mmCIF file of C-alpha atoms in Angstrom:
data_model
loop_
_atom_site.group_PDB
_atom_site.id
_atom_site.type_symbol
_atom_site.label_atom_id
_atom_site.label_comp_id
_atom_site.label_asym_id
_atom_site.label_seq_id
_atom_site.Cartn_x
_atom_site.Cartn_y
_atom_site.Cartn_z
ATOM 1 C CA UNK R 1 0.000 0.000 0.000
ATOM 2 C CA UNK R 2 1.493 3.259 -1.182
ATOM 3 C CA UNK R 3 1.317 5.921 1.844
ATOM 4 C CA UNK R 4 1.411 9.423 0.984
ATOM 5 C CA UNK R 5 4.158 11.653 1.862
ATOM 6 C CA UNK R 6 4.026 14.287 5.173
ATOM 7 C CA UNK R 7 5.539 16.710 3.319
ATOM 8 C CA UNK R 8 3.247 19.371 2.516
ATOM 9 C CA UNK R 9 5.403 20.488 -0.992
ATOM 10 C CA UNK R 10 5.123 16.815 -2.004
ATOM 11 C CA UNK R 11 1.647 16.456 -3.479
ATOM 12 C CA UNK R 12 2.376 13.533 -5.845
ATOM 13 C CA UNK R 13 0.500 10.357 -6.402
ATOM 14 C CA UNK R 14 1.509 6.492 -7.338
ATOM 15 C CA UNK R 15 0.559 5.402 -10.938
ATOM 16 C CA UNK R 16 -2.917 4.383 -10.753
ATOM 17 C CA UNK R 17 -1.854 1.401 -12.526
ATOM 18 C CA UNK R 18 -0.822 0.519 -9.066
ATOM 19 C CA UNK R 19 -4.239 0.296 -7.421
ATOM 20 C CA UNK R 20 -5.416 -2.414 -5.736
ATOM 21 C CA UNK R 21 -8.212 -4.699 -7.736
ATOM 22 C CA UNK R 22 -10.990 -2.762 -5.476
ATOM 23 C CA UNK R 23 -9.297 0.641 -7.100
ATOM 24 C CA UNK R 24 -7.444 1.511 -3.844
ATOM 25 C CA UNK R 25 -4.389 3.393 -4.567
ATOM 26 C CA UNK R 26 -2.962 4.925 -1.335
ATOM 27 C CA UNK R 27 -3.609 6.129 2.141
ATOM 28 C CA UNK R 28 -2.709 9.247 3.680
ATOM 29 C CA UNK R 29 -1.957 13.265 2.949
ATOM 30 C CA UNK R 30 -4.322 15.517 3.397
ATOM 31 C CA UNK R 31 -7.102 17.348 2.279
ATOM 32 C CA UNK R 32 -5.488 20.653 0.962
ATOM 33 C CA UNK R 33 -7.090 21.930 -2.329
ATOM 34 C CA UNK R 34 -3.413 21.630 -4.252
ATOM 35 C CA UNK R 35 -3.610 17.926 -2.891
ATOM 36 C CA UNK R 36 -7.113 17.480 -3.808
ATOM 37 C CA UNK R 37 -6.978 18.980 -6.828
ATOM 38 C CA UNK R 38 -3.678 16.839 -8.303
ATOM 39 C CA UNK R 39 -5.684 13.745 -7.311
ATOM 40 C CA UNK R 40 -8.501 14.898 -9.771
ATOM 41 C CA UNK R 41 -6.765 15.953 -12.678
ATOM 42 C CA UNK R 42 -4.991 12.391 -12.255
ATOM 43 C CA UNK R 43 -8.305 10.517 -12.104
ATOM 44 C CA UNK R 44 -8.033 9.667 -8.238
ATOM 45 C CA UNK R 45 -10.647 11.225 -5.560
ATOM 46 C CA UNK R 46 -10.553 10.373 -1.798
ATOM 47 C CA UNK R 47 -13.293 7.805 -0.231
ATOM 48 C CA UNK R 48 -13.195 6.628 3.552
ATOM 49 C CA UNK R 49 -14.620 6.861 6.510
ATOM 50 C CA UNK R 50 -14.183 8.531 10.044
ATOM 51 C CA UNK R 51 -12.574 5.745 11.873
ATOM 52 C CA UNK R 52 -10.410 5.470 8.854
ATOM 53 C CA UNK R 53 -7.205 7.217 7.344
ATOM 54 C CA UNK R 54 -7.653 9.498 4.154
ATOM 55 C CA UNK R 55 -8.081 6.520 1.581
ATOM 56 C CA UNK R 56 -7.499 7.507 -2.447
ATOM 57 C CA UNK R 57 -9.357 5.954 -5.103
ATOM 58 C CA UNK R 58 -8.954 4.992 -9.039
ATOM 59 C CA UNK R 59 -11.433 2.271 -9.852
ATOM 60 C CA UNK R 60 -11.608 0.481 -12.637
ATOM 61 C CA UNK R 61 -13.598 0.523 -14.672
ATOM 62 C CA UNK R 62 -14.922 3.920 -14.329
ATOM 63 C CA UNK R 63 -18.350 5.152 -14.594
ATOM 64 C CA UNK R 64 -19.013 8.274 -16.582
ATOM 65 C CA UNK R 65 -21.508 10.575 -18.162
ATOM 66 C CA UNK R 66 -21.117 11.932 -22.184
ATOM 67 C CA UNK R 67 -23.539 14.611 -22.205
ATOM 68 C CA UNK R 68 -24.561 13.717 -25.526
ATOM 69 C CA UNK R 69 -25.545 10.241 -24.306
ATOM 70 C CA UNK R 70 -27.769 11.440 -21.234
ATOM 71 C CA UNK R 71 -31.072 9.766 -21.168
ATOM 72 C CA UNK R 72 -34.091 10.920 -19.754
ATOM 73 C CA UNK R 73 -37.110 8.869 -19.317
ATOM 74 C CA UNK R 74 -40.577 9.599 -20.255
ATOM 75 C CA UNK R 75 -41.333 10.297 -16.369
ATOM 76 C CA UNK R 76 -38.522 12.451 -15.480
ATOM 77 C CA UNK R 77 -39.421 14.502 -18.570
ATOM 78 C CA UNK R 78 -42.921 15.427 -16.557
ATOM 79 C CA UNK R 79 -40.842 16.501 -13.311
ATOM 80 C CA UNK R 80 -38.495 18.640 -15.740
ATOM 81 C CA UNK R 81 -41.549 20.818 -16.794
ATOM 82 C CA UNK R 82 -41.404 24.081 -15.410
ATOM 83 C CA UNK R 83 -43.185 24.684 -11.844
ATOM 84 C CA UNK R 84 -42.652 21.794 -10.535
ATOM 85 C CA UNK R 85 -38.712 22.413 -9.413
ATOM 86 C CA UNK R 86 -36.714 25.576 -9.403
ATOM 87 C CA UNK R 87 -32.912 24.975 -9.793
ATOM 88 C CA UNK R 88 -30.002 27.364 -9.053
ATOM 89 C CA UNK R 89 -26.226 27.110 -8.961
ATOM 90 C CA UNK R 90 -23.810 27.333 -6.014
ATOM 91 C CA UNK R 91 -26.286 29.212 -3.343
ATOM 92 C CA UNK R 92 -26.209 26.734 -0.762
ATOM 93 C CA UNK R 93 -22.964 24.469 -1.236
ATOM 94 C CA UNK R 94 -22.453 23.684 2.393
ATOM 95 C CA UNK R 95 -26.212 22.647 2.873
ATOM 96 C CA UNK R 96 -26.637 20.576 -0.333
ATOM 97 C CA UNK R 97 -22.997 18.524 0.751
ATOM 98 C CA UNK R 98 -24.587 18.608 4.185
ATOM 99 C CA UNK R 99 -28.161 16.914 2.487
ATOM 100 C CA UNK R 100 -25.583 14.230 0.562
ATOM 101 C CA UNK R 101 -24.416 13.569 4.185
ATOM 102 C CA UNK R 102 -27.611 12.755 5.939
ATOM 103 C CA UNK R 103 -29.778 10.192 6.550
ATOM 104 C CA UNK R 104 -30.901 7.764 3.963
ATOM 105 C CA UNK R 105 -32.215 4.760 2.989
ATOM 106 C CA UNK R 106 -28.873 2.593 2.567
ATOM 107 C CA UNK R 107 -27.364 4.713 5.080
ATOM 108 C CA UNK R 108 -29.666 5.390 8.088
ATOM 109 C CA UNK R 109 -26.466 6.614 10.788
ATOM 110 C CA UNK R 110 -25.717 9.423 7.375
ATOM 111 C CA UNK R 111 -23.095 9.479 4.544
ATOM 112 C CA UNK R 112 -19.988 9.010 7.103
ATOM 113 C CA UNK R 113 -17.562 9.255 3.978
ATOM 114 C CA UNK R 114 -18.647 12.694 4.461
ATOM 115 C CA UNK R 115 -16.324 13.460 7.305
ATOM 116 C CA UNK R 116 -16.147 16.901 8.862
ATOM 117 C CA UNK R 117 -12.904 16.725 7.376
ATOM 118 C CA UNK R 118 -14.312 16.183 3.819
ATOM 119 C CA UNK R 119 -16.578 19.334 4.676
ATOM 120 C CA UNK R 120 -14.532 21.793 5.469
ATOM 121 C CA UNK R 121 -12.014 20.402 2.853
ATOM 122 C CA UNK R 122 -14.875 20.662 -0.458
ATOM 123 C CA UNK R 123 -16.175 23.669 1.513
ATOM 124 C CA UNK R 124 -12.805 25.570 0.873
ATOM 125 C CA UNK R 125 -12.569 24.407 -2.756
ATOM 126 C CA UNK R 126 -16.260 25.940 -3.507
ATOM 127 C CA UNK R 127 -14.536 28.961 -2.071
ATOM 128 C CA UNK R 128 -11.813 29.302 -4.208
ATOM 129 C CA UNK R 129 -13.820 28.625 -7.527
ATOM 130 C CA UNK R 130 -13.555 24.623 -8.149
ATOM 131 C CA UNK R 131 -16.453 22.843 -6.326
ATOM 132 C CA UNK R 132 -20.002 23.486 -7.295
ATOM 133 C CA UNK R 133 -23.624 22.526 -5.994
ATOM 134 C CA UNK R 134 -26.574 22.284 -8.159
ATOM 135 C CA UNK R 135 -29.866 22.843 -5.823
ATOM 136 C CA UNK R 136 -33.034 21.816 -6.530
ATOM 137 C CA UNK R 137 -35.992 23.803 -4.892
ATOM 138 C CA UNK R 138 -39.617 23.138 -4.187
ATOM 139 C CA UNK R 139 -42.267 26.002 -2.956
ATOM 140 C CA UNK R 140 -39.308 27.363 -1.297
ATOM 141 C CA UNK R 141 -37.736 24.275 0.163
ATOM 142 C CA UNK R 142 -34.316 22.797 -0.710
ATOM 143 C CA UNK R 143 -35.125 19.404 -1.704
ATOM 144 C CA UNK R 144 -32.390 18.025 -3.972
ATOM 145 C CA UNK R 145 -28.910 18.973 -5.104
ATOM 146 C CA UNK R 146 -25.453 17.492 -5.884
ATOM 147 C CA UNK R 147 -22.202 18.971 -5.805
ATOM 148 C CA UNK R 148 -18.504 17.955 -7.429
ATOM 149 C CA UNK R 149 -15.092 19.459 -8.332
ATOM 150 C CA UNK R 150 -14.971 21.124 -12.025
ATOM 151 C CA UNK R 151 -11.297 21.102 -13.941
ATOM 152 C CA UNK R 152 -11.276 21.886 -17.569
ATOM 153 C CA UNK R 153 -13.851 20.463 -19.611
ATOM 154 C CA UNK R 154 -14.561 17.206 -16.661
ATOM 155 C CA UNK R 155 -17.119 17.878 -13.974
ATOM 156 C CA UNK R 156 -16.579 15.361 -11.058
ATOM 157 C CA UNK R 157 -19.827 14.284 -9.679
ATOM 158 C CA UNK R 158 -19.132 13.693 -5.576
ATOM 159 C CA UNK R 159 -22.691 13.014 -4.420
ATOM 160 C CA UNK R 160 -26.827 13.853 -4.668
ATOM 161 C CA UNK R 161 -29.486 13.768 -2.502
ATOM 162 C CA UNK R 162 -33.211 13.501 -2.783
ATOM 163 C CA UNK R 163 -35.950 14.719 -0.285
ATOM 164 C CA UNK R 164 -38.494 14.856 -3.115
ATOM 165 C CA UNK R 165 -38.905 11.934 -6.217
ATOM 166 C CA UNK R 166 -36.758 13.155 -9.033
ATOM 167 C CA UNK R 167 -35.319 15.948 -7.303
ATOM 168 C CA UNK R 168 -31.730 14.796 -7.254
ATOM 169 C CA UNK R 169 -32.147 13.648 -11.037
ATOM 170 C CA UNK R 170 -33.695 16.991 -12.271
ATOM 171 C CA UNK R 171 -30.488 18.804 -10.519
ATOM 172 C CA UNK R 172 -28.007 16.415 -12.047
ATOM 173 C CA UNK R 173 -30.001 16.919 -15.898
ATOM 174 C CA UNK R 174 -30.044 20.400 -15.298
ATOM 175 C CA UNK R 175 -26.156 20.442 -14.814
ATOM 176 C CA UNK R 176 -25.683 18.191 -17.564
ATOM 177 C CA UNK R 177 -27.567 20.274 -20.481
ATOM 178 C CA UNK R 178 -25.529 23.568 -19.007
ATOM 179 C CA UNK R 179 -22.349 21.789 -18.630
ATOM 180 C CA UNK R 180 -23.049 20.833 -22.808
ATOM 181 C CA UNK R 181 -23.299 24.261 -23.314
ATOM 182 C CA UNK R 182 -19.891 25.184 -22.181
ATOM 183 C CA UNK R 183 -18.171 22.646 -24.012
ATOM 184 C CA UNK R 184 -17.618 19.830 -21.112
ATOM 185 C CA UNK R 185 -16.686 16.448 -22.264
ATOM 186 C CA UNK R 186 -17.944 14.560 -19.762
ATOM 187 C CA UNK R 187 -18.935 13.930 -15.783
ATOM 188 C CA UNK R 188 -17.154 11.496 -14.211
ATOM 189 C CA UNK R 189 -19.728 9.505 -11.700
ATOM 190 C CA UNK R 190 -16.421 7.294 -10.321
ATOM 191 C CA UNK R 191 -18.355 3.835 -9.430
ATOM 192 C CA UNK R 192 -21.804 2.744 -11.772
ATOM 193 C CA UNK R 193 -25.292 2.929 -9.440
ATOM 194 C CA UNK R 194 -28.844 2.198 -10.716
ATOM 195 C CA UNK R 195 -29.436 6.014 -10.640
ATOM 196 C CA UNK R 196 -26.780 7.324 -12.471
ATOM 197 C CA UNK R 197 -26.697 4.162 -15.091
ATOM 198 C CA UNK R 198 -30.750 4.994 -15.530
ATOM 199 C CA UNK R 199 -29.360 8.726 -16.622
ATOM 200 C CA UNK R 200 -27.227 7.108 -19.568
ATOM 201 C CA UNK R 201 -24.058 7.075 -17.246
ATOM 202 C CA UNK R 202 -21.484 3.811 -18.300
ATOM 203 C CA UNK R 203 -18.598 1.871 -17.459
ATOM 204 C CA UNK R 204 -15.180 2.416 -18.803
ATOM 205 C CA UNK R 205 -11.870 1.148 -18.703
ATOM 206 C CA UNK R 206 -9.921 3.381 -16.633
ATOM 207 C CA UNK R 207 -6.943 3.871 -19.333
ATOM 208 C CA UNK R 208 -9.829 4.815 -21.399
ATOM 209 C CA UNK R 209 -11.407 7.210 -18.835
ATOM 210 C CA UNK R 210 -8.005 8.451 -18.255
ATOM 211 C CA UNK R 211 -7.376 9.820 -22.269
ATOM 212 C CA UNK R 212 -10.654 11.205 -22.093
ATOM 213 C CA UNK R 213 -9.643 12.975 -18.650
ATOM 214 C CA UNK R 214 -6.389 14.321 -20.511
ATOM 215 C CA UNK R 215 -8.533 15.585 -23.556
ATOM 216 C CA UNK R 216 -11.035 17.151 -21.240
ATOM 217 C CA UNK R 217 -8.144 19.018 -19.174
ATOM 218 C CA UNK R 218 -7.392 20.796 -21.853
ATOM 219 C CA UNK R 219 -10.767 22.999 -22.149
ATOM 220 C CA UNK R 220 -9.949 26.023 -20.002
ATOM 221 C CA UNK R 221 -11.609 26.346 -16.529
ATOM 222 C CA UNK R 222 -14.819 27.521 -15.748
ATOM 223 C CA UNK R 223 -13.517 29.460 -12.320
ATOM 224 C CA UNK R 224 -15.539 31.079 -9.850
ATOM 225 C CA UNK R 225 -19.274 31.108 -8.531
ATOM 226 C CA UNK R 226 -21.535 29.337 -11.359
ATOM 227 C CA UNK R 227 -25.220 30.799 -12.638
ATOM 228 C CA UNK R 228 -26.703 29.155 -15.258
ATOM 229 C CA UNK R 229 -27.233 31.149 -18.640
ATOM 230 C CA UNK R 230 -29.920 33.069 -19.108
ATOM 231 C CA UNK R 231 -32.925 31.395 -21.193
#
């Protein structure tokens, strides 16, 4: 197991051709946005829990999003009608990352890979430009969202969360048609789950994911506070 260096001026990773089968690459570091931000544009993202070390991930394969191939159903086309959901763009990052962290059905006790640590870390990155929430609102209530990390022409998806049916998937369609708009190549969704897969979302190989990642890298960044364009 490769175990990241102390040294806050060393910020580099292992090959990830040196993960384990399970994608597990190395343990360690820290959360600082030059850290966290080499481990994206590398294809790696950090996963654990709180009674665990910081644990760094490249899976493969890896599950990802063309925006050209996103499917919506028949049904989520209904909750996509205007009135039913208002969406916005970073206005309430903390609370949507705090909505991915609570309670749900798989994990009553909350989302504990959403550490305090991973709060305050993501937190600081929506401050300085790269991490974005997508917020889905309901006669005033928030009752949806997602949020990633946004380098070049890649948006990493983190996490969603639903309080309302749909509401997580209108947020994440919403992103998807704006993101298309800029130019993004593609959001990476890490590991495949009926939701995402149900959205068009599909398994790669990772040296395949990886070119892609190195093609996307080289749109220019879309830094700062996001607002969708005006219809």
């Amino acid at each position: 197991m490769f175990r990241l260096s102390a040294n806050p001026l060393d910020l580099g990773f292992p090959s990830v051709e040196q993960a384990s089968t399970d994608g597990l690459l190395a343990v360690g570091g820290d959360l600082r946005p030059e850290r966290l931000l080499e481990a994206y544009r590398h294809g790696i993202f950090p996963w654990y829990n709180d009674d665990q070390p910081i644990l760094w991930w490249s899976p493969d394969p890896r599950t990802v999003l063309f925006p050209d191939k996103l499917h919506i159903s028949r049904s989520l086309k209904r909750s996509l009608r205007p009135g039913i959901f208002s969406i916005t763009l970073d206005t309430k990052f903390r609370e949507v990352m705090l909505g991915c962290a609570g309670p749900r059905q798989q994990y009553p006790n909350g989302g504990t890979w959403i550490t305090a640590g991973m709060l305050a870390a993501y937190t600081h990155l929506h401050e300085l430009g790269y991490a974005h929430s997508v917020e889905t609102w309901q006669e005033g209530e928030l009752v949806g969202g997602l949020y990633g990390v946004a380098l070049g022409g890649v948006f990493f998806a983190e996490s969603m969360f639903t309080r309302a049916s749909d509401a997580s998937k209108v947020a994440l369609v919403s992103l998807m048609r704006q993101l298309q708009t800029w130019g993004f190549r593609l959001m990476d969704c890490q590991q495949s789950s009926p939701h995402v897969t149900a959205l068009g979302a599909e398994a790669i190989p990772r040296r395949d994911f990886l070119d892609h990642l190195t093609t996307a890298l080289a749109v220019p960044d879309r830094h700062g506070r996001w607002q969708f364009d005006a219809p």
